[in-house]
Every structure is written in C-alpha cells, then in structure tokens.
CSV table of C-alpha atoms in Angstrom, one decimal:
chain,number,residue,atom,x,y,z
A,4,ASN,CA,85.1,-61.9,154.5
A,5,ALA,CA,84.9,-58.9,152.3
A,6,GLY,CA,88.5,-57.9,153.0
A,7,VAL,CA,89.2,-54.2,152.4
A,8,THR,CA,86.3,-52.2,151.1
A,9,GLN,CA,86.7,-48.7,149.7
A,10,THR,CA,83.9,-46.3,148.8
A,11,PRO,CA,83.2,-44.6,146.5
A,12,LYS,CA,84.9,-46.2,143.5
A,13,PHE,CA,84.9,-43.0,141.4
A,14,ARG,CA,84.3,-39.4,142.3
A,15,ILE,CA,84.6,-36.0,140.6
A,16,LEU,CA,85.2,-33.0,142.9
A,17,LYS,CA,85.3,-29.3,142.1
A,18,ILE,CA,88.3,-27.3,143.3
A,19,GLY,CA,87.7,-26.2,146.9
A,20,GLN,CA,85.2,-29.0,147.8
A,21,SER,CA,85.8,-31.5,150.5
A,22,MET,CA,85.1,-35.2,150.8
A,23,THR,CA,85.8,-38.3,152.8
A,24,LEU,CA,87.1,-41.5,151.3
A,25,GLN,CA,85.9,-44.5,153.2
A,26,CYS,CA,87.9,-47.6,154.0
A,27,ALA,CA,86.7,-50.6,156.0
A,28,GLN,CA,88.3,-53.9,156.8
A,29,ASP,CA,86.7,-57.0,158.4
A,30,MET,CA,89.8,-58.9,159.3
A,31,ASN,CA,90.5,-57.2,162.7
A,32,HIS,CA,93.9,-56.0,161.4
A,33,ASN,CA,95.8,-53.6,163.5
A,34,TYR,CA,97.6,-51.6,160.8
A,35,MET,CA,95.8,-49.6,158.1
A,36,TYR,CA,97.3,-47.5,155.3
A,37,TRP,CA,96.3,-44.9,152.8
A,38,TYR,CA,98.2,-44.5,149.5
A,39,ARG,CA,97.8,-42.4,146.4
A,40,GLN,CA,99.0,-43.4,143.0
A,41,ASP,CA,99.5,-40.8,140.2
A,42,PRO,CA,99.4,-42.0,136.6
A,43,GLY,CA,102.5,-44.0,135.7
A,44,MET,CA,104.0,-43.7,139.2
A,45,GLY,CA,104.3,-45.9,142.2
A,46,LEU,CA,102.3,-45.8,145.4
A,47,LYS,CA,103.0,-43.0,147.9
A,48,LEU,CA,102.0,-43.4,151.6
A,49,ILE,CA,99.7,-40.6,152.8
A,50,TYR,CA,98.9,-41.7,156.4
A,51,TYR,CA,98.9,-44.9,158.3
A,52,SER,CA,97.5,-46.2,161.6
A,53,VAL,CA,98.9,-48.8,164.0
A,54,GLY,CA,95.7,-49.2,165.9
A,55,ALA,CA,92.5,-47.5,166.9
A,56,GLY,CA,93.3,-43.9,168.1
A,57,ILE,CA,96.8,-43.9,166.7
A,58,THR,CA,97.7,-42.3,163.3
A,59,ASP,CA,100.9,-41.1,161.8
A,60,LYS,CA,102.1,-39.3,158.7
A,61,GLY,CA,103.5,-41.0,155.7
A,62,GLU,CA,105.4,-39.5,152.7
A,63,VAL,CA,102.8,-37.1,151.3
A,64,PRO,CA,100.3,-36.1,154.1
A,65,ASN,CA,99.7,-32.5,153.2
A,66,GLY,CA,96.1,-31.7,152.2
A,67,TYR,CA,94.7,-34.8,154.0
A,68,ASN,CA,93.5,-35.8,157.4
A,69,VAL,CA,92.7,-39.2,158.9
A,70,SER,CA,91.1,-40.6,162.0
A,71,ARG,CA,90.9,-44.1,163.4
A,72,SER,CA,88.1,-44.4,166.0
A,73,THR,CA,87.5,-48.1,165.4
A,74,THR,CA,89.7,-51.0,164.3
A,75,GLU,CA,87.6,-51.5,161.2
A,76,ASP,CA,87.4,-48.0,159.7
A,77,PHE,CA,90.1,-45.6,158.5
A,78,PRO,CA,88.5,-42.7,156.6
A,79,LEU,CA,90.6,-40.2,154.6
A,80,ARG,CA,89.5,-36.6,154.6
A,81,LEU,CA,90.3,-34.1,151.8
A,82,GLU,CA,89.8,-30.5,152.7
A,83,LEU,CA,89.8,-27.9,150.0
A,84,ALA,CA,90.4,-30.2,147.1
A,85,ALA,CA,93.0,-29.2,144.5
A,86,PRO,CA,93.8,-30.5,141.0
A,87,SER,CA,97.1,-31.9,142.4
A,88,GLN,CA,95.0,-34.4,144.4
A,89,THR,CA,93.7,-36.0,141.3
A,90,SER,CA,94.8,-39.6,141.8
A,91,VAL,CA,93.9,-43.1,142.6
A,92,TYR,CA,93.7,-43.8,146.3
A,93,PHE,CA,94.3,-47.2,147.8
A,94,CYS,CA,93.6,-48.3,151.3
A,95,ALA,CA,95.3,-51.4,152.9
A,96,SER,CA,95.2,-53.3,156.1
A,97,GLN,CA,97.7,-55.7,157.7
A,98,GLU,CA,98.1,-57.7,160.9
A,99,ILE,CA,101.7,-57.2,162.0
A,100,ARG,CA,103.3,-60.4,163.2
A,101,ASP,CA,106.8,-61.6,164.1
A,102,ARG,CA,106.9,-63.9,161.0
A,103,GLY,CA,105.8,-61.2,158.6
A,104,SER,CA,102.4,-61.0,157.0
A,105,GLU,CA,100.7,-59.8,153.9
A,106,ALA,CA,98.9,-56.5,153.4
A,107,PHE,CA,95.5,-56.6,151.8
A,108,PHE,CA,94.5,-53.8,149.5
A,109,GLY,CA,91.2,-52.4,148.4
A,110,GLN,CA,90.4,-51.8,144.8
A,111,GLY,CA,90.9,-48.1,144.9
A,112,THR,CA,89.0,-44.8,144.6
A,113,ARG,CA,89.6,-42.9,141.4
A,114,LEU,CA,89.3,-39.2,142.2
A,115,THR,CA,89.3,-36.3,139.7
A,116,VAL,CA,89.5,-32.7,140.9
A,117,VAL,CA,88.4,-30.2,138.3
B,22,ASP,CA,112.3,-43.4,151.1
B,23,ALA,CA,112.1,-47.0,149.9
B,24,LYS,CA,114.8,-49.3,151.1
B,25,THR,CA,115.0,-51.2,147.8
B,26,THR,CA,116.1,-50.6,144.2
B,27,GLN,CA,114.8,-52.5,141.2
B,28,PRO,CA,115.3,-52.2,137.4
B,29,PRO,CA,112.5,-50.1,135.9
B,30,SER,CA,111.4,-52.7,133.3
B,31,MET,CA,112.0,-56.2,132.0
B,32,ASP,CA,110.7,-58.5,129.3
B,33,CYS,CA,110.1,-62.2,129.4
B,34,ALA,CA,108.9,-64.7,126.9
B,35,GLU,CA,105.7,-66.6,127.7
B,36,GLY,CA,106.4,-70.0,129.3
B,37,ARG,CA,109.9,-69.0,130.4
B,38,ALA,CA,111.0,-68.2,133.9
B,39,ALA,CA,110.9,-64.5,134.9
B,40,ASN,CA,113.7,-63.5,137.3
B,41,LEU,CA,113.2,-60.2,138.9
B,42,PRO,CA,116.1,-58.8,140.9
B,43,CYS,CA,116.0,-56.5,143.9
B,44,ASN,CA,118.8,-54.8,145.9
B,45,HIS,CA,118.3,-54.1,149.6
B,46,SER,CA,121.8,-53.4,150.9
B,47,THR,CA,120.7,-51.6,154.1
B,48,ILE,CA,118.3,-54.3,155.3
B,49,SER,CA,118.6,-55.2,159.0
B,50,GLY,CA,119.0,-58.6,160.4
B,51,ASN,CA,115.3,-59.2,161.3
B,52,GLU,CA,113.6,-57.4,158.4
B,53,TYR,CA,111.6,-59.4,155.9
B,54,VAL,CA,111.6,-58.9,152.1
B,55,TYR,CA,108.2,-58.7,150.6
B,56,TRP,CA,107.0,-58.9,147.0
B,57,TYR,CA,103.8,-57.5,145.6
B,58,ARG,CA,102.5,-56.9,142.1
B,59,GLN,CA,100.0,-54.6,140.6
B,60,ILE,CA,98.1,-55.5,137.5
B,61,HIS,CA,96.8,-52.6,135.5
B,62,SER,CA,95.5,-50.1,138.1
B,63,GLN,CA,94.1,-52.7,140.5
B,64,GLY,CA,95.1,-52.8,144.1
B,65,PRO,CA,98.5,-54.4,144.8
B,66,GLN,CA,98.5,-58.2,145.3
B,67,TYR,CA,100.8,-59.9,147.8
B,68,ILE,CA,103.1,-62.6,146.3
B,69,ILE,CA,105.6,-63.8,148.8
B,70,HIS,CA,107.9,-62.8,151.7
B,71,GLY,CA,111.0,-64.1,153.3
B,72,LEU,CA,113.7,-63.5,155.9
B,73,LYS,CA,116.8,-65.4,154.9
B,74,ASN,CA,115.8,-68.8,153.7
B,75,ASN,CA,114.5,-69.4,150.2
B,76,GLU,CA,110.7,-69.5,150.0
B,77,THR,CA,108.3,-71.0,147.6
B,78,ASN,CA,104.5,-70.8,147.2
B,79,GLU,CA,102.0,-71.5,144.5
B,80,MET,CA,102.7,-68.2,142.8
B,81,ALA,CA,106.5,-67.8,142.9
B,82,SER,CA,109.9,-68.5,144.5
B,83,LEU,CA,112.0,-66.1,146.5
B,84,ILE,CA,115.8,-66.5,146.5
B,85,ILE,CA,117.6,-64.3,149.1
B,86,THR,CA,121.4,-64.1,149.0
B,87,GLU,CA,123.4,-65.3,152.0
B,88,ASP,CA,124.3,-61.7,152.9
B,89,ARG,CA,120.7,-60.7,152.5
B,90,LYS,CA,121.6,-57.6,150.5
B,91,SER,CA,119.7,-58.7,147.4
B,92,SER,CA,116.9,-61.1,146.3
B,93,THR,CA,115.3,-62.5,143.2
B,94,LEU,CA,111.7,-63.2,142.6
B,95,ILE,CA,111.1,-66.1,140.2
B,96,LEU,CA,108.0,-66.8,138.3
B,97,PRO,CA,108.7,-70.2,137.0
B,98,HIS,CA,106.5,-70.3,133.9
B,99,ALA,CA,105.4,-66.8,133.1
B,100,THR,CA,102.1,-66.2,131.4
B,101,LEU,CA,100.6,-63.1,129.7
B,102,ARG,CA,98.5,-62.6,132.9
B,103,ASP,CA,101.8,-62.1,134.8
B,104,THR,CA,102.3,-58.8,133.0
B,105,ALA,CA,102.3,-56.3,135.9
B,106,VAL,CA,104.5,-54.0,138.0
B,107,TYR,CA,106.4,-55.9,140.6
B,108,TYR,CA,107.4,-54.2,143.9
B,109,CYS,CA,110.1,-55.4,146.2
B,110,ILE,CA,109.6,-53.9,149.7
B,111,VAL,CA,111.4,-53.9,153.1
B,112,ARG,CA,109.3,-52.2,155.8
B,113,VAL,CA,110.8,-48.9,156.9
B,114,GLY,CA,111.1,-49.1,160.6
B,115,GLY,CA,111.2,-52.8,161.1
B,116,ASN,CA,108.8,-55.7,161.2
B,117,GLN,CA,107.0,-54.8,164.4
B,118,GLY,CA,106.3,-51.2,163.5
B,119,GLY,CA,107.2,-48.9,160.7
B,120,LYS,CA,105.7,-48.3,157.4
B,121,LEU,CA,105.1,-50.1,154.1
B,122,ILE,CA,106.9,-47.9,151.6
B,123,PHE,CA,106.7,-48.7,147.9
B,124,GLY,CA,109.5,-47.9,145.4
B,125,GLN,CA,109.1,-47.6,141.7
B,126,GLY,CA,109.0,-51.3,141.0
B,127,THR,CA,109.8,-53.3,137.9
B,128,GLU,CA,107.4,-53.3,135.0
B,129,LEU,CA,107.4,-56.9,133.7
B,130,SER,CA,106.1,-57.5,130.2
B,131,VAL,CA,105.4,-61.1,129.2
B,132,LYS,CA,105.4,-61.5,125.5
B,133,PRO,CA,104.0,-64.3,123.3
C-alpha cells in the first residue's frame, strides 16, 4: 500500500494563477481531509469529505474548492492564487470506526505564491 | 475550534520519561482522545488513542483521568528523535462524524 500520496511535492505559482493539488489514498478510507500549515503554526482544516460525493467546509475554506468523485481521490483546487495561500498543504485519510482509528497523512505539498 | 489545550513547549532530558499533558474539559462520554506528532515539517504521525482506560503501545502510554477531562501522553525513554510537536485531539462533532481539528500542540525538545 502506498498510503496517502500527494502531488506535486513543491510548486511555485504566480499571483492569479490556478492549480490543483492532488491527493490519492489506496486504503479505501471513507474520510479525507485537506489542511494547510503556515510557518510556525498548527494545521488548519480547509475542507473534508465523509465519502464520495460529500464534502464540507473546515476552518479556512475561502479561496479553495474540492470535489470527491471517487473514494480514492480528493483534489484541492486553488483559483486565483494569492500570496496568503503560501503554505504547506497536507492531505489525510481515515476510516471512521466505533473504536476510533488513526488518520494517515501525506508528506505535504509546499506551495509558494509570488 | 480545537477542544483541547496544551502547554506550548516542554523540555526533556534524553533517556528520561517525557510527560505531555492535555486538557479536554468539554469532552463527551463517547469521544476518543487522540495523540499525533509532527517531526520537522513532515506529515503528522499517529501515536495512540483512548477512551477512558489507560492505553499502551510500542510508542507511548496514554493516561486518561477518571473524569476524562485531562490526559497525559508518556514517552517512557525519550530520545533525540522524539523532538517534535505533539498534538492532543478530540474530534469535533463526535467519533462517527465530525472533523479532525488540530490545536497548537506542545513543542517537545529532547536534550542530550
């Protein structure tokens, strides 16, 4: 199993450009999450999904869009990139069970908007 | 908002036990307490979780008070590689739904 795979690992965008951060998991997990982490700060939840076709906003959703057409994939779309979106982005997946379960994280995408 | 509070930083001597506290006074009866850590800027790594009984695995022990309003993560013999930010988390919205919300965590420095 590859776990949670994020692509790309690094990206530099110009202000106003758009891009999609890819996230894929091969564990058949129902929940998936997107977080951003600014330097020296904790992780902030952007969007999450409880299953294919269902998404919901997290703490900081403005400037982002998501979709979940399959169980495996949860792409994050940035429209009109701004310097404030310079951050490290983490994707995670989790199978929600009665007895609790661990979330698995990808290694992150480091995005710089200039 | 996160449902937990932690001290921002702690130090520990190498080879000694590291005891990381967490307050979760609003926790509900069926909500689990989770611990994750983040080394440098890598993706967070799961450590352990528990409901009301103490738990132990190969990485750590989790002690939850009887009233469940606080817990302590114990790394029994801390090494330099345990230097990381440790996050204590209670899911916002319950175990069967809700969201995984991170607080600010505790930055643990293990010193030689």
